CSV table of C-alpha atoms in Angstrom, one decimal:
chain,number,residue,atom,x,y,z
Q,1,MET,CA,-48.0,-56.8,-27.0
Q,2,LEU,CA,-47.6,-53.3,-25.6
Q,3,ILE,CA,-50.0,-50.8,-27.1
Q,4,ASP,CA,-49.4,-47.5,-25.4
Q,5,ARG,CA,-51.4,-45.1,-27.6
Q,6,ALA,CA,-54.9,-45.2,-28.9
Q,7,VAL,CA,-57.6,-42.9,-30.3
Q,8,VAL,CA,-61.2,-43.6,-29.2
Q,9,GLU,CA,-64.5,-42.0,-29.7
Q,10,CYS,CA,-66.7,-41.6,-26.6
Q,11,ARG,CA,-70.5,-41.3,-27.2
Q,12,ALA,CA,-72.6,-40.5,-24.1
Q,13,GLY,CA,-76.3,-41.5,-24.1
Q,14,LYS,CA,-79.1,-39.2,-25.2
Q,15,GLY,CA,-81.6,-38.1,-22.6
Q,16,GLY,CA,-85.0,-39.6,-22.8
Q,17,ASP,CA,-87.9,-37.5,-24.1
Q,18,GLY,CA,-90.6,-36.2,-21.8
Q,19,SER,CA,-94.1,-37.5,-22.2
Q,20,ILE,CA,-97.3,-35.6,-23.1
Q,21,SER,CA,-100.1,-37.4,-21.3
Q,22,PHE,CA,-103.4,-36.8,-19.4
Q,23,ARG,CA,-105.1,-38.8,-16.8
Q,24,HIS,CA,-108.2,-40.7,-18.1
Q,25,GLU,CA,-109.6,-42.6,-15.1
Q,26,LYS,CA,-113.1,-43.4,-14.2
Q,27,TYR,CA,-114.5,-41.1,-11.5
Q,28,VAL,CA,-111.5,-38.7,-11.8
Q,29,GLU,CA,-112.8,-35.4,-13.3
Q,30,PHE,CA,-110.3,-33.0,-14.8
Q,31,GLY,CA,-107.4,-35.5,-14.3
Q,32,GLY,CA,-104.8,-33.1,-15.6
Q,33,PRO,CA,-101.4,-33.7,-17.1
Q,34,ASP,CA,-99.5,-36.8,-16.0
Q,35,GLY,CA,-96.6,-37.1,-18.5
Q,36,GLY,CA,-93.4,-38.2,-16.8
Q,37,ASN,CA,-89.8,-37.0,-17.4
Q,38,GLY,CA,-87.3,-38.8,-19.6
Q,39,GLY,CA,-84.3,-40.5,-18.0
Q,40,ASN,CA,-80.8,-39.1,-18.2
Q,41,GLY,CA,-78.4,-40.5,-20.7
Q,42,GLY,CA,-75.5,-42.7,-19.5
Q,43,ASP,CA,-71.9,-41.3,-19.2
Q,44,VAL,CA,-68.7,-42.7,-20.7
Q,45,VAL,CA,-66.3,-43.3,-17.8
Q,46,LEU,CA,-62.6,-44.3,-18.0
Q,47,LYS,CA,-61.3,-46.1,-14.9
Q,48,ALA,CA,-57.8,-47.3,-14.0
Q,49,ASN,CA,-57.5,-51.0,-13.3
Q,50,ASN,CA,-54.5,-53.1,-12.3
Q,51,GLU,CA,-55.7,-56.1,-14.2
Q,52,THR,CA,-55.0,-54.4,-17.5
Q,53,SER,CA,-51.5,-53.3,-18.6
Q,54,THR,CA,-51.9,-52.2,-22.2
Q,55,LEU,CA,-54.3,-50.3,-24.5
Q,56,PHE,CA,-54.5,-53.3,-26.8
Q,57,ASN,CA,-58.3,-53.4,-26.6
Q,58,TYR,CA,-58.6,-49.8,-28.0
Q,59,ARG,CA,-56.0,-50.1,-30.8
Q,60,HIS,CA,-58.5,-50.0,-33.7
Q,61,GLY,CA,-60.3,-46.8,-32.7
Q,62,LYS,CA,-63.0,-48.5,-30.7
Q,63,ALA,CA,-66.1,-46.5,-30.0
Q,64,LEU,CA,-67.3,-46.4,-26.4
Q,65,ILE,CA,-71.1,-46.0,-26.4
Q,66,ALA,CA,-73.2,-45.4,-23.3
Q,67,GLY,CA,-76.9,-46.2,-23.0
Q,68,ASP,CA,-79.7,-43.7,-23.9
Q,69,GLY,CA,-82.2,-42.6,-21.3
Q,70,GLY,CA,-85.7,-44.1,-21.5
Q,71,LYS,CA,-88.7,-42.0,-22.5
Q,72,GLY,CA,-91.2,-40.7,-19.9
Q,73,ASP,CA,-94.6,-42.3,-19.8
Q,74,LYS,CA,-98.1,-41.7,-18.5
Q,75,LYS,CA,-99.0,-41.7,-14.8
Q,76,LEU,CA,-96.0,-39.6,-14.0
Q,77,MET,CA,-93.7,-42.5,-14.8
Q,78,HIS,CA,-90.1,-41.3,-15.4
Q,79,GLY,CA,-87.9,-43.0,-18.0
Q,80,ARG,CA,-85.0,-45.2,-16.8
Q,81,SER,CA,-81.5,-43.6,-16.8
Q,82,GLY,CA,-79.1,-44.8,-19.5
Q,83,GLU,CA,-76.4,-47.3,-18.5
Q,84,ASP,CA,-72.9,-45.8,-18.0
Q,85,TYR,CA,-70.1,-47.3,-20.2
Q,86,VAL,CA,-67.1,-48.0,-17.9
Q,87,ALA,CA,-63.9,-48.7,-19.9
Q,88,TYR,CA,-60.9,-50.0,-18.0
Q,89,VAL,CA,-57.4,-48.8,-18.8
Q,90,PRO,CA,-54.0,-49.4,-17.2
Q,91,PRO,CA,-52.9,-47.2,-14.3
Q,92,GLY,CA,-50.7,-44.5,-15.8
Q,93,THR,CA,-53.0,-43.7,-18.6
Q,94,ALA,CA,-53.3,-40.0,-19.6
Q,95,VAL,CA,-56.4,-38.8,-21.5
Q,96,TYR,CA,-56.0,-36.0,-24.0
Q,97,SER,CA,-58.3,-34.1,-26.3
Q,98,GLU,CA,-57.5,-34.1,-30.0
Q,99,SER,CA,-56.1,-30.6,-29.5
Q,100,GLY,CA,-53.6,-31.9,-26.9
Q,101,ALA,CA,-55.2,-30.7,-23.7
Q,102,LEU,CA,-54.9,-33.1,-20.8
Q,103,LEU,CA,-58.4,-34.1,-19.7
Q,104,ALA,CA,-57.5,-36.7,-17.1
Q,105,ASP,CA,-54.5,-38.4,-15.5
Q,106,LEU,CA,-55.4,-41.9,-14.2
Q,107,ARG,CA,-52.3,-42.6,-12.2
Q,108,LYS,CA,-53.4,-45.4,-9.8
Q,109,GLU,CA,-55.9,-48.2,-9.3
Q,110,GLY,CA,-59.4,-46.8,-9.0
Q,111,ASP,CA,-58.8,-43.4,-10.5
Q,112,GLU,CA,-61.7,-42.6,-12.8
Q,113,ALA,CA,-62.9,-39.7,-15.0
Q,114,VAL,CA,-66.2,-38.9,-16.8
Q,115,ILE,CA,-65.1,-38.2,-20.4
Q,116,ALA,CA,-68.4,-37.8,-22.1
Q,117,ARG,CA,-71.5,-36.8,-20.1
Q,118,GLY,CA,-75.0,-38.1,-20.9
Q,119,GLY,CA,-77.8,-35.8,-22.0
Q,120,LYS,CA,-80.3,-34.6,-19.4
Q,121,GLY,CA,-83.8,-36.1,-19.7
Q,122,GLY,CA,-86.6,-33.9,-21.0
Q,123,LYS,CA,-89.4,-32.8,-18.8
Q,124,GLY,CA,-92.9,-34.3,-19.2
Q,125,ASN,CA,-96.0,-32.0,-19.6
Q,126,ALA,CA,-96.8,-32.5,-15.9
Q,127,MET,CA,-93.8,-30.3,-15.1
Q,128,PHE,CA,-95.3,-27.4,-17.1
Q,129,LYS,CA,-98.6,-27.3,-15.2
Q,130,SER,CA,-99.2,-23.9,-13.6
Q,131,SER,CA,-102.0,-21.7,-12.4
Q,132,ARG,CA,-102.0,-20.0,-15.8
Q,133,ASN,CA,-101.7,-23.2,-17.9
Q,134,ARG,CA,-103.7,-26.0,-16.3
Q,135,VAL,CA,-103.6,-28.2,-19.4
Q,136,PRO,CA,-100.1,-27.9,-20.9
Q,137,ARG,CA,-99.5,-29.8,-24.2
Q,138,ILE,CA,-95.8,-29.3,-24.3
Q,139,ALA,CA,-92.9,-31.5,-23.2
Q,140,GLU,CA,-89.1,-31.4,-23.7
Q,141,ASN,CA,-87.0,-33.8,-25.7
Q,142,GLY,CA,-83.9,-35.2,-24.0
Q,143,GLU,CA,-80.6,-33.5,-24.6
Q,144,PRO,CA,-78.1,-35.2,-26.8
Q,145,GLY,CA,-75.1,-36.8,-25.0
Q,146,GLU,CA,-71.6,-35.6,-25.6
Q,147,THR,CA,-69.5,-37.1,-28.3
Q,148,VAL,CA,-65.8,-36.7,-27.8
Q,149,ARG,CA,-62.7,-38.1,-29.5
Q,150,VAL,CA,-59.8,-38.6,-27.1
Q,151,VAL,CA,-56.3,-39.8,-27.2
Q,152,LEU,CA,-55.2,-42.4,-24.6
Q,153,GLU,CA,-51.5,-42.5,-23.8
Q,154,LEU,CA,-50.0,-45.0,-21.4
Q,155,LYS,CA,-47.1,-43.4,-19.6
Q,156,MET,CA,-45.1,-45.8,-17.5
Q,157,LEU,CA,-45.2,-45.4,-13.7
Q,158,SER,CA,-41.5,-45.3,-13.0
Q,159,ASP,CA,-39.4,-43.3,-10.5
Q,160,VAL,CA,-36.2,-43.5,-12.5
Q,161,GLY,CA,-35.8,-43.4,-16.3
Q,162,ILE,CA,-32.7,-44.9,-17.9
Q,163,VAL,CA,-31.9,-42.8,-21.0
Q,164,GLY,CA,-29.2,-42.7,-23.7
Q,165,LEU,CA,-28.5,-43.5,-27.3
Q,166,PRO,CA,-29.1,-47.0,-28.8
Q,167,SER,CA,-26.5,-49.5,-27.5
Q,168,ALA,CA,-25.5,-47.4,-24.5
Q,169,GLY,CA,-26.0,-50.4,-22.2
Q,170,LYS,CA,-29.4,-49.4,-20.7
Q,171,SER,CA,-31.0,-52.9,-21.0
Q,172,THR,CA,-27.9,-54.6,-19.6
Q,173,PHE,CA,-28.0,-52.2,-16.6
Q,174,ILE,CA,-31.6,-52.8,-15.8
Q,175,ASN,CA,-31.1,-56.5,-15.9
Q,176,LEU,CA,-28.1,-56.1,-13.6
Q,177,ILE,CA,-30.1,-54.2,-10.9
Q,178,SER,CA,-33.4,-56.1,-11.2
Q,179,HIS,CA,-35.1,-59.1,-12.8
Q,180,ALA,CA,-36.5,-57.2,-15.7
Q,181,GLY,CA,-35.3,-59.7,-18.3
Q,182,ALA,CA,-34.8,-57.0,-20.9
Q,183,LYS,CA,-33.4,-58.2,-24.3
Q,184,THR,CA,-29.9,-57.1,-24.9
Q,185,GLY,CA,-27.6,-57.0,-28.0
Q,186,ASP,CA,-24.9,-54.9,-29.7
Q,187,TYR,CA,-27.1,-53.3,-32.3
Q,188,PRO,CA,-29.5,-50.3,-32.5
Q,189,PHE,CA,-33.0,-50.6,-31.0
Q,190,THR,CA,-32.6,-53.7,-29.0
Q,191,THR,CA,-35.2,-52.1,-26.7
Q,192,LEU,CA,-38.5,-51.7,-28.7
Q,193,VAL,CA,-40.7,-51.1,-25.6
Q,194,PRO,CA,-39.9,-49.8,-22.1
Q,195,ASN,CA,-38.9,-52.4,-19.6
Q,196,LEU,CA,-39.7,-51.9,-15.9
Q,197,GLY,CA,-37.5,-53.2,-13.1
Q,198,VAL,CA,-38.0,-52.9,-9.3
Q,199,VAL,CA,-35.0,-52.3,-7.1
Q,200,THR,CA,-35.4,-53.1,-3.4
Q,201,TYR,CA,-33.0,-51.5,-0.9
Q,202,GLU,CA,-31.8,-53.0,2.4
Q,203,ASP,CA,-34.3,-50.9,4.4
Q,204,GLY,CA,-37.2,-52.3,2.5
Q,205,THR,CA,-37.9,-49.3,0.3
Q,206,SER,CA,-38.0,-49.7,-3.5
Q,207,LEU,CA,-37.8,-47.7,-6.7
Q,208,VAL,CA,-39.1,-48.6,-10.1
Q,209,PHE,CA,-36.5,-48.1,-12.9
Q,210,ALA,CA,-37.5,-48.0,-16.6
Q,211,ASP,CA,-35.2,-48.8,-19.5
Q,212,MET,CA,-36.4,-46.6,-22.3
Q,213,PRO,CA,-36.1,-47.1,-26.1
Q,214,GLY,CA,-32.9,-45.5,-27.4
Q,215,LEU,CA,-33.0,-42.0,-28.9
Q,216,ILE,CA,-31.8,-40.7,-32.3
Q,217,GLU,CA,-31.5,-37.2,-33.6
Q,218,GLY,CA,-35.0,-35.9,-34.3
Q,219,ALA,CA,-36.8,-38.2,-31.8
Q,220,ALA,CA,-38.8,-35.3,-30.4
Q,221,SER,CA,-40.4,-34.8,-33.8
Q,222,GLY,CA,-41.3,-38.4,-34.2
Q,223,LYS,CA,-38.2,-40.1,-35.7
Q,224,GLY,CA,-37.2,-43.6,-34.7
Q,225,LEU,CA,-38.6,-44.8,-31.4
Q,226,GLY,CA,-38.1,-41.5,-29.7
Q,227,LEU,CA,-41.7,-40.5,-29.1
Q,228,SER,CA,-42.3,-43.8,-27.3
Q,229,PHE,CA,-39.3,-43.0,-25.2
Q,230,LEU,CA,-40.2,-39.5,-24.4
Q,231,ARG,CA,-43.9,-40.3,-23.7
Q,232,HIS,CA,-43.0,-42.8,-21.0
Q,233,ILE,CA,-40.3,-40.7,-19.4
Q,234,GLU,CA,-42.8,-37.9,-18.6
Q,235,ARG,CA,-43.7,-39.5,-15.2
Q,236,THR,CA,-40.1,-40.2,-14.1
Q,237,ARG,CA,-38.6,-38.0,-11.4
Q,238,VAL,CA,-35.0,-38.8,-11.9
Q,239,LEU,CA,-33.0,-39.7,-15.0
Q,240,VAL,CA,-30.0,-42.0,-15.2
Q,241,HIS,CA,-28.2,-40.8,-18.4
Q,242,LEU,CA,-25.9,-43.6,-19.8
Q,243,VAL,CA,-23.1,-42.5,-22.1
Q,244,SER,CA,-21.1,-45.2,-23.7
Q,245,MET,CA,-17.3,-45.1,-23.4
Q,246,GLU,CA,-16.7,-47.5,-26.4
Q,247,GLU,CA,-13.9,-46.8,-28.8
Q,248,GLY,CA,-15.1,-44.8,-31.8
Q,249,ARG,CA,-18.0,-43.1,-30.0
Q,250,ASP,CA,-18.2,-39.4,-29.4
Q,251,ALA,CA,-19.3,-39.5,-25.8
Q,252,TYR,CA,-19.7,-35.7,-25.5
Q,253,GLY,CA,-21.7,-35.5,-28.7
Q,254,ASP,CA,-23.9,-38.4,-27.6
Q,255,PHE,CA,-24.6,-36.7,-24.3
Q,256,LEU,CA,-25.5,-33.4,-26.1
Q,257,ALA,CA,-27.8,-35.2,-28.6
Q,258,VAL,CA,-29.9,-36.8,-25.8
Q,259,ARG,CA,-30.1,-33.5,-23.9
Q,260,LYS,CA,-31.2,-31.7,-27.0
Q,261,GLU,CA,-34.1,-34.2,-27.6
Q,262,LEU,CA,-35.2,-34.0,-24.0
Q,263,ALA,CA,-35.5,-30.2,-24.3
Q,264,ALA,CA,-37.2,-30.4,-27.7
Q,265,TYR,CA,-40.0,-32.5,-26.3
Q,266,GLY,CA,-41.4,-29.6,-24.4
Q,267,ALA,CA,-42.3,-31.1,-21.0
Q,268,ASP,CA,-39.3,-29.8,-19.1
Q,269,LEU,CA,-37.6,-33.2,-19.2
Q,270,GLU,CA,-34.2,-31.5,-19.4
Q,271,LYS,CA,-34.9,-29.8,-16.0
Q,272,ARG,CA,-35.2,-33.1,-14.1
Q,273,PRO,CA,-32.4,-34.1,-11.8
Q,274,TYR,CA,-30.1,-36.6,-13.6
Q,275,ILE,CA,-27.1,-38.9,-12.9
Q,276,VAL,CA,-24.5,-39.1,-15.6
Q,277,VAL,CA,-23.1,-42.7,-16.0
Q,278,ALA,CA,-20.1,-43.6,-18.1
Q,279,SER,CA,-21.0,-47.1,-19.2
Q,280,LYS,CA,-18.9,-49.9,-20.6
Q,281,MET,CA,-15.9,-49.0,-18.4
Q,282,ASP,CA,-14.5,-52.5,-19.0
Q,283,GLU,CA,-13.6,-51.4,-22.6
Q,284,GLU,CA,-9.9,-50.7,-23.3
Q,285,GLY,CA,-9.2,-47.0,-23.1
Q,286,ALA,CA,-12.5,-46.3,-21.4
Q,287,LYS,CA,-10.9,-44.5,-18.4
Q,288,ARG,CA,-9.1,-42.0,-20.6
Q,289,ARG,CA,-12.3,-41.4,-22.7
Q,290,LYS,CA,-14.2,-40.8,-19.4
Q,291,GLU,CA,-11.8,-38.2,-18.3
Q,292,GLU,CA,-12.0,-36.4,-21.6
Q,293,PHE,CA,-15.8,-36.5,-21.5
Q,294,GLU,CA,-15.9,-35.0,-18.0
Q,295,LYS,CA,-13.5,-32.3,-19.0
Q,296,ARG,CA,-15.6,-31.3,-22.1
Q,297,SER,CA,-19.0,-31.6,-20.4
Q,298,GLY,CA,-18.2,-30.3,-17.0
Q,299,GLU,CA,-20.2,-33.3,-15.6
Q,300,HIS,CA,-19.1,-35.8,-13.0
Q,301,ALA,CA,-19.8,-39.2,-14.4
Q,302,ILE,CA,-20.1,-42.4,-12.4
Q,303,GLY,CA,-18.2,-45.2,-14.0
Q,304,LEU,CA,-20.2,-48.4,-14.8
Q,305,SER,CA,-19.1,-51.8,-15.8
Q,306,SER,CA,-21.9,-54.3,-16.0
Q,307,TYR,CA,-19.4,-57.2,-15.9
Q,308,THR,CA,-17.6,-56.2,-12.7
Q,309,ARG,CA,-20.6,-54.3,-11.2
Q,310,GLU,CA,-18.4,-51.3,-10.8
Q,311,GLY,CA,-20.5,-48.2,-9.9
Q,312,VAL,CA,-23.8,-50.0,-9.4
Q,313,GLU,CA,-24.1,-49.3,-5.7
Q,314,GLU,CA,-23.1,-45.7,-6.2
Q,315,ILE,CA,-25.7,-45.2,-8.9
Q,316,LEU,CA,-28.5,-46.8,-6.9
Q,317,SER,CA,-27.6,-44.8,-3.8
Q,318,ARG,CA,-27.6,-41.6,-5.7
Q,319,ALA,CA,-30.9,-42.4,-7.4
Q,320,ARG,CA,-32.6,-43.0,-4.1
Q,321,GLU,CA,-31.2,-39.8,-2.6
Q,322,LEU,CA,-32.5,-37.7,-5.6
Q,323,CYS,CA,-36.0,-39.4,-5.6
Q,324,SER,CA,-36.4,-38.6,-1.9
Q,325,THR,CA,-36.2,-34.9,-2.5
Q,326,THR,CA,-37.8,-34.7,-6.0
Q,327,PRO,CA,-41.6,-34.3,-6.3
Q,328,PHE,CA,-43.7,-35.6,-9.1
Q,329,PHE,CA,-43.7,-33.5,-12.2
Q,330,PRO,CA,-47.0,-32.5,-14.0
Q,331,LEU,CA,-47.7,-34.1,-17.3
Q,332,LYS,CA,-47.3,-32.2,-20.5
Q,333,GLY,CA,-50.4,-30.1,-21.2
Q,334,SER,CA,-52.0,-30.3,-17.7
Q,335,LYS,CA,-53.5,-27.3,-15.9
Q,336,GLU,CA,-50.9,-28.0,-13.2
Q,337,GLU,CA,-48.1,-27.5,-15.7
Q,338,GLU,CA,-49.8,-24.2,-17.0
Q,339,GLY,CA,-50.0,-22.8,-13.5
Q,340,GLY,CA,-53.4,-24.1,-12.5
Q,341,LEU,CA,-55.3,-20.9,-13.5
Q,342,LYS,CA,-57.7,-20.4,-16.3
Q,343,VAL,CA,-58.5,-16.9,-17.4
Q,344,TYR,CA,-62.0,-16.1,-18.7
Q,345,ASP,CA,-62.7,-13.0,-20.8
Q,346,ALA,CA,-66.3,-11.9,-20.6
Q,347,HIS,CA,-65.9,-9.8,-23.8
Q,348,ARG,CA,-65.2,-13.0,-25.8
Q,349,LYS,CA,-68.5,-14.7,-25.0
Q,350,GLU,CA,-69.9,-16.5,-28.0
Q,351,ALA,CA,-73.1,-15.0,-29.5
Q,352,PRO,CA,-76.2,-17.1,-28.6
Q,353,PHE,CA,-77.1,-17.5,-32.3
Q,354,LEU,CA,-75.9,-16.7,-35.9
Q,355,ILE,CA,-78.0,-16.1,-39.0
Q,356,THR,CA,-76.8,-17.0,-42.4
Q,357,HIS,CA,-78.5,-16.3,-45.8
Q,358,PRO,CA,-77.5,-19.1,-48.2
Q,359,LYS,CA,-80.3,-18.5,-50.7
Q,360,SER,CA,-82.5,-15.5,-51.6
Q,361,ASP,CA,-85.5,-16.7,-49.7
Q,362,LEU,CA,-83.9,-18.8,-47.0
Q,363,PHE,CA,-82.4,-17.8,-43.6
Q,364,VAL,CA,-80.7,-20.3,-41.4
Q,365,ILE,CA,-80.3,-19.9,-37.6
Q,366,SER,CA,-77.3,-21.6,-36.0
Q,367,GLY,CA,-75.2,-21.4,-32.9
Q,368,GLU,CA,-74.4,-23.9,-30.1
Q,369,GLU,CA,-76.7,-22.3,-27.5
Q,370,VAL,CA,-79.8,-21.9,-29.7
Q,371,LEU,CA,-79.4,-25.3,-31.2
Q,372,ARG,CA,-79.1,-26.9,-27.8
Q,373,ARG,CA,-82.4,-25.3,-26.7
Q,374,TYR,CA,-84.0,-26.2,-30.0
Q,375,ALA,CA,-83.1,-29.9,-29.6
Q,376,SER,CA,-84.8,-30.0,-26.2
Q,377,MET,CA,-88.2,-28.7,-27.6
Q,378,ASN,CA,-90.9,-31.2,-28.6
Q,379,LEU,CA,-92.5,-29.7,-31.7
Q,380,SER,CA,-95.2,-32.4,-32.2
Q,381,THR,CA,-97.9,-30.0,-30.8
Q,382,ASP,CA,-98.9,-26.5,-31.6
Q,383,GLU,CA,-98.0,-25.4,-28.1
Q,384,GLY,CA,-94.5,-26.8,-28.6
Q,385,VAL,CA,-94.0,-24.8,-31.8
Q,386,ALA,CA,-95.3,-21.7,-30.2
Q,387,ARG,CA,-92.8,-22.2,-27.4
Q,388,LEU,CA,-90.0,-22.3,-29.9
Q,389,ILE,CA,-91.1,-19.2,-31.7
Q,390,GLY,CA,-91.5,-17.4,-28.4
Q,391,TYR,CA,-88.0,-18.4,-27.3
Q,392,LEU,CA,-86.5,-17.2,-30.6
Q,393,SER,CA,-88.4,-13.9,-30.3
Q,394,ARG,CA,-87.1,-13.3,-26.8
Q,395,LEU,CA,-83.6,-14.0,-28.0
Q,396,GLY,CA,-83.8,-11.2,-30.6
Q,397,VAL,CA,-84.0,-13.4,-33.7
Q,398,ASP,CA,-86.9,-11.3,-35.2
Q,399,GLU,CA,-84.8,-8.1,-35.1
Q,400,ALA,CA,-81.7,-9.9,-36.5
Q,401,LEU,CA,-83.7,-11.4,-39.4
Q,402,ALA,CA,-85.1,-8.0,-40.2
Q,403,LYS,CA,-81.6,-6.5,-40.3
Q,404,LYS,CA,-80.5,-9.4,-42.6
Q,405,GLY,CA,-83.3,-8.3,-45.1
Q,406,ALA,CA,-85.9,-11.0,-44.4
Q,407,LYS,CA,-89.2,-10.4,-46.0
Q,408,GLU,CA,-92.8,-11.6,-45.5
Q,409,GLY,CA,-93.0,-15.2,-46.7
Q,410,ASP,CA,-89.3,-16.1,-46.5
Q,411,THR,CA,-88.3,-19.4,-45.0
Q,412,VAL,CA,-86.5,-19.6,-41.7
Q,413,GLN,CA,-84.7,-22.8,-40.7
Q,414,ILE,CA,-83.3,-24.0,-37.4
Q,415,GLY,CA,-82.0,-27.5,-37.3
Q,416,ASP,CA,-84.4,-29.6,-39.4
Q,417,PHE,CA,-87.4,-27.4,-38.7
Q,418,GLN,CA,-88.7,-24.7,-41.0
Q,419,PHE,CA,-91.3,-21.9,-40.6
Q,420,THR,CA,-92.4,-18.9,-42.6
Q,421,TYR,CA,-91.2,-15.4,-41.6
Q,422,SER,CA,-93.9,-12.9,-40.8
Q,423,GLU,CA,-93.1,-9.2,-40.3
């Protein structure tokens, strides 16, 4: 069963907490701090592997969870690092954020990407020893690991995509040129999933052809099987566009319908080199209809009969010629597609903290930067609390609270920790 799209949650491991400890050994006077650091949390890694060909294992929104880092201990013992979670996906898998940005393109065997990074381990109190503080009673908590929801999309690794409306003869053609074994029939949507076929030329070179599910009007917006078709065709370099010459079909209208859906998808599919093929040339009156189509469209169409093999060699020769001069196209949403440059605006830097006033005597401190620092502070000792208060003061929280109208005795909250405001 081909599952070519899945949404998964990646949870990296939390960093281990640093230890607060002091040496207590016989004959060792003034042993000093010996609390070790916590270990780093494990990463969530996606890796392309030829032994898997579908996203079947991730079809139910599976969570990928890496190991947490171990806590530091006495005698300067550092915590173990959390175990990475390595998830194997088929080559050709693209990884997108929920907003649609391309995070990774795992094209070939061995390609890998860290999707969620583990949290850094916290420092033990031995790391805070200095000439001014010989007996530090502070340590850091480990940082939380990243949690990211991503969309996995399997995009077939083919050189040539065979496109057209349902029943245009795509599956019959790929069976003719390879041993793909695609199901065929004279009814819509015979092809429910892409079929791959390898064509080997006399000189030993080969190309991978893909027979794509047929298009209908509105496919680019999700109707029918169109999205499956368009997703897989993103990697192809050359298109073979089959237009049926059957009686009763509007060949020119069929051609325009497919071109419209290619353009609507938004990945410059319509700009790829293509070969127009007039299929089913063994039908009565097909020659006349082909001439009419060429006149209306301005395209030269190679006539194809899957029964007599008319046009097969010409199509294959033309496909190889175009592939030899056509580079790979960037995937939709990639930095490569956007020009490879990211512009940063220093004036849009996010404020380090935000203060809200939900109740008359309560002020809440929030913000990504300040909460990240807060999470790393061990507040189990007075020194740890003093360190947090000092950090907030240096950040300018005192002045901001005063401007917000905070009074002596009001409650200030950051995360799940509360303290009393003092003017």
